[in-house]
Short mmCIF file of C-alpha atoms in Angstrom, two decimals:
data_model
loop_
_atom_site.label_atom_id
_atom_site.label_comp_id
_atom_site.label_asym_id
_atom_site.label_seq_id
_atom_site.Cartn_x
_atom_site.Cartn_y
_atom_site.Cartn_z
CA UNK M 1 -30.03 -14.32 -131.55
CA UNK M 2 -28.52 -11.90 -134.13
CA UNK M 3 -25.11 -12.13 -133.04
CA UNK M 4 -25.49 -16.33 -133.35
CA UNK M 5 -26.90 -15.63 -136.48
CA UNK M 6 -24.15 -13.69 -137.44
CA UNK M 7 -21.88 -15.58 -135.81
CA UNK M 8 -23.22 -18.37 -137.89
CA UNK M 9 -22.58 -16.85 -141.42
CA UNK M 10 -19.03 -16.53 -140.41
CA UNK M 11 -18.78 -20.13 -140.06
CA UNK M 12 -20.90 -20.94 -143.48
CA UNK M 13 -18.22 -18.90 -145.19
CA UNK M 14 -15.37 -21.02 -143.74
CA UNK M 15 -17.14 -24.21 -145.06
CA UNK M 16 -17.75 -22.46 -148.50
CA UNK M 17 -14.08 -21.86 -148.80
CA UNK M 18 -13.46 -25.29 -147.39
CA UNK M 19 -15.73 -27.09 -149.99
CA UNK M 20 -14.35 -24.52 -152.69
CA UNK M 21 -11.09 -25.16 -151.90
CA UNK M 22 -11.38 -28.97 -151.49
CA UNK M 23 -13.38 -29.41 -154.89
CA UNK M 24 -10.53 -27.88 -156.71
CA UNK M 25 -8.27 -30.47 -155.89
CA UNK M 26 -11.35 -32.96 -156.32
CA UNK M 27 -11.87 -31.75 -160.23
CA UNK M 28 -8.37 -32.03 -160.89
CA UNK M 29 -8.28 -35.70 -160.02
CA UNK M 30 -9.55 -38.49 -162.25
CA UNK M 31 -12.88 -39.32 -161.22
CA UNK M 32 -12.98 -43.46 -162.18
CA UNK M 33 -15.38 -44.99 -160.02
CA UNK M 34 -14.79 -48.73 -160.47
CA UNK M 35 -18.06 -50.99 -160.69
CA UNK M 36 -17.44 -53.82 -157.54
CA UNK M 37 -15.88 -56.82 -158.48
CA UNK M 38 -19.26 -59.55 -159.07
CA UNK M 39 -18.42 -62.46 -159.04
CA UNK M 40 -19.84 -63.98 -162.79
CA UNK M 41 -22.99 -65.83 -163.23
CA UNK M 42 -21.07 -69.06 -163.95
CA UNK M 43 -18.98 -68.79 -160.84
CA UNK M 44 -22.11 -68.07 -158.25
CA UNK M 45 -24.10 -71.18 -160.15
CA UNK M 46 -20.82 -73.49 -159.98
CA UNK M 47 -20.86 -72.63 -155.72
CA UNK M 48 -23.79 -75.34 -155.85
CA UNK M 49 -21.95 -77.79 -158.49
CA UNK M 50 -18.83 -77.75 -156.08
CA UNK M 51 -20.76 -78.76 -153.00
CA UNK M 52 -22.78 -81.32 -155.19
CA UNK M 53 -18.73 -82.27 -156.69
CA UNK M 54 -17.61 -81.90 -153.31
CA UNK M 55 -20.62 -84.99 -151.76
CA UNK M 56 -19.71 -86.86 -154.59
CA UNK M 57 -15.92 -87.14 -153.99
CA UNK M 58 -16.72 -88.01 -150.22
CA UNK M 59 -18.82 -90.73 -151.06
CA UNK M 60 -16.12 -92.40 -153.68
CA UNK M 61 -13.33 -91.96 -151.20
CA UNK M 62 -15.45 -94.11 -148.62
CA UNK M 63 -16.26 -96.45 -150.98
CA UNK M 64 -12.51 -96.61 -151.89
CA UNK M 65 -12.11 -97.31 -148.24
CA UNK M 66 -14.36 -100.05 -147.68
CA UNK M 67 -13.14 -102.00 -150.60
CA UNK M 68 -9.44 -101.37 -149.64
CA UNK M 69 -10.01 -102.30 -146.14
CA UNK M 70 -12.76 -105.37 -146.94
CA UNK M 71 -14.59 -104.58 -143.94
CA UNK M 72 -15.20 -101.78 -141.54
CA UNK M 73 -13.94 -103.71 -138.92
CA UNK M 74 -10.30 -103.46 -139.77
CA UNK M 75 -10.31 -99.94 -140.21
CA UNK M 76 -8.29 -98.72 -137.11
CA UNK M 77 -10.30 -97.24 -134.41
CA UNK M 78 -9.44 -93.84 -132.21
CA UNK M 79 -7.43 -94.33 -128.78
CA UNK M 80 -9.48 -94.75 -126.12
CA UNK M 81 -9.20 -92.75 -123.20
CA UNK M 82 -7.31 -95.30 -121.20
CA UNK M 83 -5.18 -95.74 -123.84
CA UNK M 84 -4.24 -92.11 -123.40
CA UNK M 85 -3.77 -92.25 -120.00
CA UNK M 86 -1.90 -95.24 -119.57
CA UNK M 87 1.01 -92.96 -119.57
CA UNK M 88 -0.51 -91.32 -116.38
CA UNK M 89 0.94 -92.40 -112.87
CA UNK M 90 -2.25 -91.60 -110.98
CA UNK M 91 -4.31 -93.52 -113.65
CA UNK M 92 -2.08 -96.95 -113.48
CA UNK M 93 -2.44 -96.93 -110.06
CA UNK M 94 -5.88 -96.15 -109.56
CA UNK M 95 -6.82 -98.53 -111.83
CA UNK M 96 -5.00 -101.53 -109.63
CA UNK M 97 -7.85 -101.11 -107.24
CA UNK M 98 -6.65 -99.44 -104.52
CA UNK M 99 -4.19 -102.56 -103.00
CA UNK M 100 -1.45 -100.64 -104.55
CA UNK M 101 1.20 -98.95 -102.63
CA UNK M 102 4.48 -96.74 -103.81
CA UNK M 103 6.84 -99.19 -103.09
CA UNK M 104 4.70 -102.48 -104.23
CA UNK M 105 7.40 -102.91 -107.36
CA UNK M 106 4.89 -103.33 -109.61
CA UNK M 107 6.14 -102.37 -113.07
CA UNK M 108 4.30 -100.08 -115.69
CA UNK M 109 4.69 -97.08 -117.94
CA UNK M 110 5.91 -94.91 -115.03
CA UNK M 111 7.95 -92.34 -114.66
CA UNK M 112 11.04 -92.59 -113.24
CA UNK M 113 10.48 -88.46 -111.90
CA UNK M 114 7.24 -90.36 -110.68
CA UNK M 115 8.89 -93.04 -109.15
CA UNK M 116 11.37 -90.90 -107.17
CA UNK M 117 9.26 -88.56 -105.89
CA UNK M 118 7.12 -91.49 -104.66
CA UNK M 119 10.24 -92.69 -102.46
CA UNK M 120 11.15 -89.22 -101.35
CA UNK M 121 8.03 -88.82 -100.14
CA UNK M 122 7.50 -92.19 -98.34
CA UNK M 123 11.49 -91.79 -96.75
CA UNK M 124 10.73 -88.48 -94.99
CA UNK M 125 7.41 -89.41 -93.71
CA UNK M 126 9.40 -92.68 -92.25
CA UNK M 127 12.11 -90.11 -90.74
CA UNK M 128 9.61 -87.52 -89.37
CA UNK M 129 8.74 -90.33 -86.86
CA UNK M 130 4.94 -91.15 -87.65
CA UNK M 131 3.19 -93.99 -89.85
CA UNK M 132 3.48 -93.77 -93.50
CA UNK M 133 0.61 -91.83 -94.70
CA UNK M 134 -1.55 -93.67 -96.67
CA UNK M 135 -3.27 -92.57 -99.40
CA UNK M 136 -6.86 -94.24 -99.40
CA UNK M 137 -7.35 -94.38 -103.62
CA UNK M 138 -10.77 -94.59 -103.79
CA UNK M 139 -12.26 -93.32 -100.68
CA UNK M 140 -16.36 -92.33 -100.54
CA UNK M 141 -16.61 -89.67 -97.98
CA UNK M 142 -20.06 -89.65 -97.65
CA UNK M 143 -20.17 -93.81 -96.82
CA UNK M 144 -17.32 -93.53 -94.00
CA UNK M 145 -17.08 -91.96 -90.65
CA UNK M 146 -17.08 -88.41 -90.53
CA UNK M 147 -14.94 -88.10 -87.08
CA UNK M 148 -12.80 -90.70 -88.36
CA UNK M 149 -12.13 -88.54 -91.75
CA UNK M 150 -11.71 -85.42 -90.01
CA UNK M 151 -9.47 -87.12 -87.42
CA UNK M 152 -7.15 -88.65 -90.62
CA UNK M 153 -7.19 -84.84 -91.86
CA UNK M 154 -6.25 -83.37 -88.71
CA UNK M 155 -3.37 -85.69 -88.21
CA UNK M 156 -2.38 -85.13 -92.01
CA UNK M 157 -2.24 -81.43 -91.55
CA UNK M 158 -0.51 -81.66 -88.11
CA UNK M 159 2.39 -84.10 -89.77
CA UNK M 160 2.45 -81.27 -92.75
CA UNK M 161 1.45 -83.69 -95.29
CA UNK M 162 0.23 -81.65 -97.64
CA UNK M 163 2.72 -79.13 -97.52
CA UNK M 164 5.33 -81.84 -97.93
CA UNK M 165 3.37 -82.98 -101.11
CA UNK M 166 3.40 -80.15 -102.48
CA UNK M 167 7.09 -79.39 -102.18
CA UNK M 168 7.27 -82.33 -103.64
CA UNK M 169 5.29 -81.92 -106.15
CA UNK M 170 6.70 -78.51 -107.08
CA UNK M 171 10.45 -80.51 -107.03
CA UNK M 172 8.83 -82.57 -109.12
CA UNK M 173 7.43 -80.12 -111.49
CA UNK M 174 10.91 -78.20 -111.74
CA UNK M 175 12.90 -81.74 -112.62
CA UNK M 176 10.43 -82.18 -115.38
CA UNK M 177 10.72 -78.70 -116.57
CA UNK V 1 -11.76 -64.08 -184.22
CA UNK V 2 -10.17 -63.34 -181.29
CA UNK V 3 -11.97 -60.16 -180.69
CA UNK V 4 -15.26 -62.07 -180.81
CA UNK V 5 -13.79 -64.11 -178.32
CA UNK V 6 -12.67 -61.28 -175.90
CA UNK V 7 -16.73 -60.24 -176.58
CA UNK V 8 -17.85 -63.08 -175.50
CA UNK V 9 -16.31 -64.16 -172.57
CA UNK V 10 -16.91 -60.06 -171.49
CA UNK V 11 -20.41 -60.76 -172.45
CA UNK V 12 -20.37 -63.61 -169.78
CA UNK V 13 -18.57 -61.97 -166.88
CA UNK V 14 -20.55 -58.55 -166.48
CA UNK V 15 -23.95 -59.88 -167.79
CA UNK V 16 -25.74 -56.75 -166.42
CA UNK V 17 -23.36 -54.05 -165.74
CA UNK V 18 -23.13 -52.27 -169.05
CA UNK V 19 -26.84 -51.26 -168.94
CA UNK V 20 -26.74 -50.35 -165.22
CA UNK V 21 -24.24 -47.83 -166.51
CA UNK V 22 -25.94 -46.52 -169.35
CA UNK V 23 -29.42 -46.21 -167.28
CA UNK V 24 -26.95 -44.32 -164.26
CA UNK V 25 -25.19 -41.80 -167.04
CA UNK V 26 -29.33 -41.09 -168.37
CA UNK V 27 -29.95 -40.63 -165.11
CA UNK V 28 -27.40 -37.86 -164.94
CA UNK V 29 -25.85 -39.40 -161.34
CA UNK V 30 -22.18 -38.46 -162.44
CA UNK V 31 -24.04 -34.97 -162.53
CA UNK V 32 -24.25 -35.18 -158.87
CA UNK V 33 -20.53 -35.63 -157.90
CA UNK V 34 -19.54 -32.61 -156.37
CA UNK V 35 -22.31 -32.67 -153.97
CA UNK V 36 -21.85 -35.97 -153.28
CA UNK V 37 -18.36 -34.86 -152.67
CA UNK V 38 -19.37 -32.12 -150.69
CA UNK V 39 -21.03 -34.50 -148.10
CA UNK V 40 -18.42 -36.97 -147.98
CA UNK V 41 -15.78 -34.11 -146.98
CA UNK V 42 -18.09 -32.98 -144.09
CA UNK V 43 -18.69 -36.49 -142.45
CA UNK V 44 -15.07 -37.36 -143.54
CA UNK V 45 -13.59 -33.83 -142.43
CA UNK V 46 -10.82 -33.81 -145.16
CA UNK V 47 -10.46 -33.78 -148.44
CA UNK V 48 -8.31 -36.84 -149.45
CA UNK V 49 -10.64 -39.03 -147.91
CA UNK V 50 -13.98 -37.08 -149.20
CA UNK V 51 -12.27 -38.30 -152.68
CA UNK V 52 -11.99 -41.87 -151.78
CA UNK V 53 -15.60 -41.62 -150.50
CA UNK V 54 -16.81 -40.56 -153.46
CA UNK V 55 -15.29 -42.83 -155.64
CA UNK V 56 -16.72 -45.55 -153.62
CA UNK V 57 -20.04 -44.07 -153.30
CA UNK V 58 -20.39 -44.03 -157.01
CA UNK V 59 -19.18 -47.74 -157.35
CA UNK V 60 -21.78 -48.37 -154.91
CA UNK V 61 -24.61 -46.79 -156.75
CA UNK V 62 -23.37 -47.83 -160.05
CA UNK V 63 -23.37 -51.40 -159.01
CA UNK V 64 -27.07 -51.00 -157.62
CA UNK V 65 -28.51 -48.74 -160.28
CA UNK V 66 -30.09 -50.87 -162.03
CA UNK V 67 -32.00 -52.87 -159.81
CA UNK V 68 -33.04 -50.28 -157.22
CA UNK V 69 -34.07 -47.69 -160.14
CA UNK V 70 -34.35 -44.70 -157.59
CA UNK V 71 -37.20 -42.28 -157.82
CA UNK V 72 -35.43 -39.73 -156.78
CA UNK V 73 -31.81 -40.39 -157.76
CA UNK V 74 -30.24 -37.21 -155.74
CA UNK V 75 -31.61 -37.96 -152.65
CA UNK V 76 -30.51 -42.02 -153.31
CA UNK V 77 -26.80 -41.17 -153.92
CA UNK V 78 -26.58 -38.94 -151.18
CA UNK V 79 -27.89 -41.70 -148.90
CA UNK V 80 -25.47 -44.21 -150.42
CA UNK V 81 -22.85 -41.97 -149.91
CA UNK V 82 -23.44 -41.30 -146.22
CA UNK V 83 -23.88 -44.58 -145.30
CA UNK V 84 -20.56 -44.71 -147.04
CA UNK V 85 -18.87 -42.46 -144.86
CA UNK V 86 -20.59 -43.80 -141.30
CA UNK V 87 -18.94 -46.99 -142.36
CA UNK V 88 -15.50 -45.36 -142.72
CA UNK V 89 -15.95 -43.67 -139.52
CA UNK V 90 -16.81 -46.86 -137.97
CA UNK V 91 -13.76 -48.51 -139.10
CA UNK V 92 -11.59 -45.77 -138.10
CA UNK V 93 -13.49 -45.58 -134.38
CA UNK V 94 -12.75 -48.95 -134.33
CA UNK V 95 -8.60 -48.19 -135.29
CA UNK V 96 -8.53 -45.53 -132.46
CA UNK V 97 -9.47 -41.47 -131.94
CA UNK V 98 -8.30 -39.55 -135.35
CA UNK V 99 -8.50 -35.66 -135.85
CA UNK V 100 -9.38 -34.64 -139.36
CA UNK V 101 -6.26 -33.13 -140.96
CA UNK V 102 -5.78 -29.98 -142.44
CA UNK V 103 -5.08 -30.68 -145.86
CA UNK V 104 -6.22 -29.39 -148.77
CA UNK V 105 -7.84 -26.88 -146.74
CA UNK V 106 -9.04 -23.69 -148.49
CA UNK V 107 -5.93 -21.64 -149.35
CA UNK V 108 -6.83 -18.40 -151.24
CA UNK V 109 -4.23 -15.99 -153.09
CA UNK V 110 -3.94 -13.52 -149.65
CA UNK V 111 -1.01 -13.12 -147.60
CA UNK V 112 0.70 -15.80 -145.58
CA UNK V 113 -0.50 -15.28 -142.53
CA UNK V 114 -3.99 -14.86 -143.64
CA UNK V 115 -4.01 -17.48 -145.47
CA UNK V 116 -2.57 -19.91 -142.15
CA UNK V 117 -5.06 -18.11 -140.17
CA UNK V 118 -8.20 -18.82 -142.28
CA UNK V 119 -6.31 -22.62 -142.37
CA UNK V 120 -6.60 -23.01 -139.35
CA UNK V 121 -10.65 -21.24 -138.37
CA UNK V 122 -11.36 -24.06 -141.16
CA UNK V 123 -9.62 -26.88 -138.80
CA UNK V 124 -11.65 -25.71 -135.61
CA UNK V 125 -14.87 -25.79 -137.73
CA UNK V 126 -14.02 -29.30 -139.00
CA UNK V 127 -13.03 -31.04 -135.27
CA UNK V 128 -16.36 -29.01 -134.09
CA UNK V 129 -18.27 -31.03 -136.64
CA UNK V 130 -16.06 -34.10 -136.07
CA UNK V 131 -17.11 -33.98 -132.38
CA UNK V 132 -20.94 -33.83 -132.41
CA UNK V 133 -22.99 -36.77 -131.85
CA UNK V 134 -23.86 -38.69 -134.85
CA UNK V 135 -27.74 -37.55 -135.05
CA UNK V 136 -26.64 -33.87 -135.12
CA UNK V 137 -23.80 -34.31 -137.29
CA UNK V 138 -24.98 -35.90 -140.13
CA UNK V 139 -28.28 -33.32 -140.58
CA UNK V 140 -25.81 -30.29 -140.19
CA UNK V 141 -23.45 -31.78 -143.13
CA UNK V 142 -26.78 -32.02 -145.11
CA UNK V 143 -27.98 -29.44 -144.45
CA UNK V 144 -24.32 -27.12 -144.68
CA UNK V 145 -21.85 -29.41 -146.94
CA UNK V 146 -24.57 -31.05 -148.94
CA UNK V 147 -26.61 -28.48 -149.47
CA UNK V 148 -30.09 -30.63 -149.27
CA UNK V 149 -33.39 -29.13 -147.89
CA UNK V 150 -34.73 -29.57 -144.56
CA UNK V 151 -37.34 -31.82 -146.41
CA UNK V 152 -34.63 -33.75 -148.62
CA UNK V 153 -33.05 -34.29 -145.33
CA UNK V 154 -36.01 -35.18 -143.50
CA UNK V 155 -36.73 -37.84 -146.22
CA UNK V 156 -33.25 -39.24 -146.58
CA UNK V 157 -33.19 -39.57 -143.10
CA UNK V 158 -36.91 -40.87 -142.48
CA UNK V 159 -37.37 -37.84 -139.19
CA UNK V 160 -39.31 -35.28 -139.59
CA UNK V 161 -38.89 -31.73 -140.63
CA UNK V 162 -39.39 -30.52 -137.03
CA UNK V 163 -36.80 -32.75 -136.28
CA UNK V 164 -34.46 -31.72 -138.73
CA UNK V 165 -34.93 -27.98 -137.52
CA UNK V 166 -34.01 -28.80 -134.39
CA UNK V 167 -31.39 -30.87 -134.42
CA UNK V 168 -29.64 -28.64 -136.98
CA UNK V 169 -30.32 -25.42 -134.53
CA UNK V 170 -28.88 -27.58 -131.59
CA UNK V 171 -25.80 -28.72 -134.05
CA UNK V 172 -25.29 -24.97 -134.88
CA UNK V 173 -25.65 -23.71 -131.40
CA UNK V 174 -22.66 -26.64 -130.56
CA UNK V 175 -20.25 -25.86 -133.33
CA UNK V 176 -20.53 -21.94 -132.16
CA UNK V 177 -19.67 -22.92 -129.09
CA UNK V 178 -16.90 -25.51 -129.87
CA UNK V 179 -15.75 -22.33 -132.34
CA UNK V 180 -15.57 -19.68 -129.84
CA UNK V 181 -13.77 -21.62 -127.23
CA UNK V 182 -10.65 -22.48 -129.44
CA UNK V 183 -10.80 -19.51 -131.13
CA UNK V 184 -10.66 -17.82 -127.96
CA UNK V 185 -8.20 -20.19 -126.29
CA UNK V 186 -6.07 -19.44 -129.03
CA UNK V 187 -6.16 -16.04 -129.86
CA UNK V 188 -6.09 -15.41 -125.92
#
């Protein structure tokens, strides 16, 4: 217990000459401790004036608006979503209600990547000797036949469908890229 | 005419800070800088930013004089100013691990190699206070840098004084340790 105490002085006398020697250099420095920056009176009241300034300017642009456009009726709306996806293969053709096929000719805003791989895929499945697959658009699972839907995936996965899809699909992917 | 403009629009932009100033100086707070100093070089472990501390400590207080009209004004600096320096720490934690540097450590008139050995006892005390925990740290630079009671400590802290004593023996017993073991490593 003596020796920590001991021990301990030594160390007090290290931080002595530490503080001594630090508030030298502190004294010799300009001590100017700068008040923080408030923001005025006027400014912090005018924060509620701007949002008040800021309602009032909304309201006159609408009003400019309206009288521009005579009605709210002409004033153009958003794109819809199926205005958006009009562009979208997949969408055009689900949206023929399922008597569409990839070789029906119909015309739309398809891509001609689209339209290619679409042929590709229909060739080779002619070549590797079976049926066309089809591709039922809008098929409810739970209202068919069970067997019969497992029986269409077996035969899909034994003619490598899906692989074949997705090579094409990756082809696909690296022409667009 | 222009002057009494300049007057004016000062008048308007620091509404209350010219009194907050004059009630601090009464108060004799700029009496209390090198203490405050003091504290802020053992929680910030070197002396450049102790300074910057300090400086920021008082703009704190001189800002909030006014309205918080401490009681005691000692103990109320001192507080400001370690809060002051946990922030910094914070920040820095946040930046990534720092060791407190040796400058502006106590150099004295002796010989060279005294003087780089004394240099460098005075960096092993500093990372041994860097390194405690938080609760133990900030009673032991109180209590050692800032030269405060146990029961100035206890109250600026809101523990009590049994506390105080031992956390401050357990800080003690940590930096001896942390002490001997470099010093030891070294010198061996």
């Amino acid at each position: 217990m003596e020796n920590q105490d001991k021990a301990w002085r030594e160390i007090q006398l290290l931080i002595a000459r530490d503080k001594a020697a630090a508030l030298d250099e502190f004294r010799r420095r300009p001590f100017q401790p700068a008040a923080p920056a408030r923001p005025p009176a006027w400014f912090r009241l005018h924060s509620a004036l701007a949002a008040v300034a800021a309602s009032l300017l909304l309201a006159v642009a609408l009003a400019a608006l309206w009288l521009l456009r005579a009605n709210w009726e002409s004033v153009p709306t958003p794109p819809t979503w199926s205005g958006i996806l009009s562009d979208s293969f997949l969408y055009a053709k689900a949206g023929r209600g399922g008597s569409a096929r990839f070789d029906d000719g119909a015309t739309g805003p398809v891509s001609p990547y689209f339209a290619a791989w679409a042929d590709t895929l229909e060739r080779s499945a002619t070549v590797s000797g079976g049926s066309p697959p089809t591709f039922p658009e809008q098929m409810v699972v739970e209202r068919g036949d069970p067997e019969e839907v497992r029986r269409k995936i077996g035969r899909a996965i034994q003619e490598d469908v899906f692989e074949r899809l997705l090579s094409d699909l990756h082809e696909f992917h690296e022409k667009e890229a | 005419m222009m002057q009494e403009a300049v007057l004016r629009v000062e008048e308007m932009m620091t509404p209350q800070l010219v009194p907050a100033r004059e009630q601090c100086e009464q108060q004799d707070l700029l009496a209390f800088r090198d203490r405050v100093f003091c504290l802020c070089l053992g929680f910030a472990g070197n002396a450049a930013d102790a300074g910057d501390l300090t400086q920021e400590t008082y703009a704190k207080a001189l800002g909030h004089c006014a309205a918080d009209r401490p009681a005691n004004p000692l103990a109320w600096v001192l507080r400001i100013a370690r809060n002051t320096c946990l922030d910094l720490a914070r920040r820095k934690k946040s930046r990534g691990p720092q060791h407190p540097i040796s400058e502006y450590a106590a150099v004295d008139r002796d010989t060279p190699e005294s003087v780089a050995g004394r240099q460098e006892e005075i960096t092993i005390v500093r990372r041994a206070i860097a390194v405690l925990p938080q609760r133990l740290r900030e009673v032991l630079v109180m209590r050692e840098y800032g030269e405060l009671s146990y029961q100035e400590i206890a109250l600026a802290l809101g523990i009590g004084m049994g506390t105080v004593m031992s956390r401050l023996n357990r800080a003690r017993s940590a930096v001896l340790r942390f002490y001997q073991e470099e010093h030891h490593g070294k010198s061996g």
